[in-house]
């Protein structure tokens, strides 16, 4: 299974999302997807409902970019896994480096988010740098570890236009497998239609987290044709 995860980050207002949807939807029927390809769209939270038609199509699922580490209850302003549990959301990105950097998230908070996801049937896409693999795994139980997808996200390659080398991505996979067991392994960091085909088509990589290149529906569609 290849998961192609589109992370819109804090980009686009409602009108811009509607334009994106219009353009992307018109190209969708031209794709010749492998049966095992899944596109996970993670728009800004206020626009989630605009994706309901698209996400009812085969090969397309909905995700969120983050969620609360707390259960349902008195946590003003926080959107938790329970709030999302009947909204069609199947995935949640947790522990993205931008959350760790700008919102000071710790491994323990990220572990709490994983726990909330799993308790509400949402699959966590757990982002780590190479340096975080062991400590992040240490904050989770064996059962929790077995329920995540791990996304290797080298910060020095995020938003730069140049992805990491295949060797490095595969070496990190070995580390992830030692720490987490055999879980789906995702790579993120400047994945775009120009990314080395040996990376995009590597059978050892179960998917890609795509930031910048998902914002333009033409670029994103072009990328999707490589799978
Ligand atoms: P990028 O972002 O594709 O713009 O490098 C990837 C990410 O932050 O996951």
GROMACS .gro file of C-alpha atoms and ligand atoms in nm, residues 5-7 9 93 96-98 127 151-163 187-192 208-215, ligand 1:
model
   45
    5UNK     CA    1  -0.041   1.229   0.239
    6UNK     CA    2  -0.113   1.590   0.147
    7UNK     CA    3  -0.037   1.831   0.431
    9UNK     CA    4  -0.035   2.320   0.668
   93UNK     CA    5  -0.047   1.368   1.155
   96UNK     CA    6   0.531   1.714   1.294
   97UNK     CA    7   0.859   1.906   1.337
   98UNK     CA    8   0.671   2.237   1.299
  127UNK     CA    9   0.651   1.223   1.241
  151UNK     CA   10   0.697   0.930   0.891
  152UNK     CA   11   1.069   1.005   0.870
  153UNK     CA   12   1.088   1.383   0.826
  154UNK     CA   13   1.443   1.524   0.815
  155UNK     CA   14   1.395   1.895   0.900
  156UNK     CA   15   1.683   2.000   0.677
  157UNK     CA   16   1.486   1.873   0.376
  158UNK     CA   17   1.143   2.015   0.459
  159UNK     CA   18   1.038   2.300   0.233
  160UNK     CA   19   1.380   2.321   0.064
  161UNK     CA   20   1.297   2.163  -0.272
  162UNK     CA   21   1.559   1.890  -0.226
  163UNK     CA   22   1.466   1.556  -0.074
  187UNK     CA   23   0.911   0.965   0.398
  188UNK     CA   24   0.848   1.343   0.397
  189UNK     CA   25   1.070   1.633   0.292
  190UNK     CA   26   1.043   1.814  -0.043
  191UNK     CA   27   0.866   1.532  -0.225
  192UNK     CA   28   0.750   1.665  -0.562
  208UNK     CA   29   0.508   1.010   0.125
  209UNK     CA   30   0.413   1.318   0.320
  210UNK     CA   31   0.381   1.605   0.076
  211UNK     CA   32   0.373   1.971   0.185
  212UNK     CA   33   0.460   2.238  -0.072
  213UNK     CA   34   0.385   2.021  -0.377
  214UNK     CA   35   0.027   1.949  -0.268
  215UNK     CA   36  -0.072   2.316  -0.269
  228LIG     P1   37   0.752   1.989   0.209
  228LIG     O1   38   0.684   1.958   0.349
  228LIG     O2   39   0.696   1.889   0.112
  228LIG     O3   40   0.714   2.129   0.177
  228LIG     O4   41   0.899   1.969   0.227
  228LIG     C1   42   0.682   1.826   0.395
  228LIG     C2   43   0.639   1.818   0.537
  228LIG     O5   44   0.648   1.916   0.613
  228LIG     O6   45   0.593   1.712   0.578
   0.00000   0.00000   0.00000
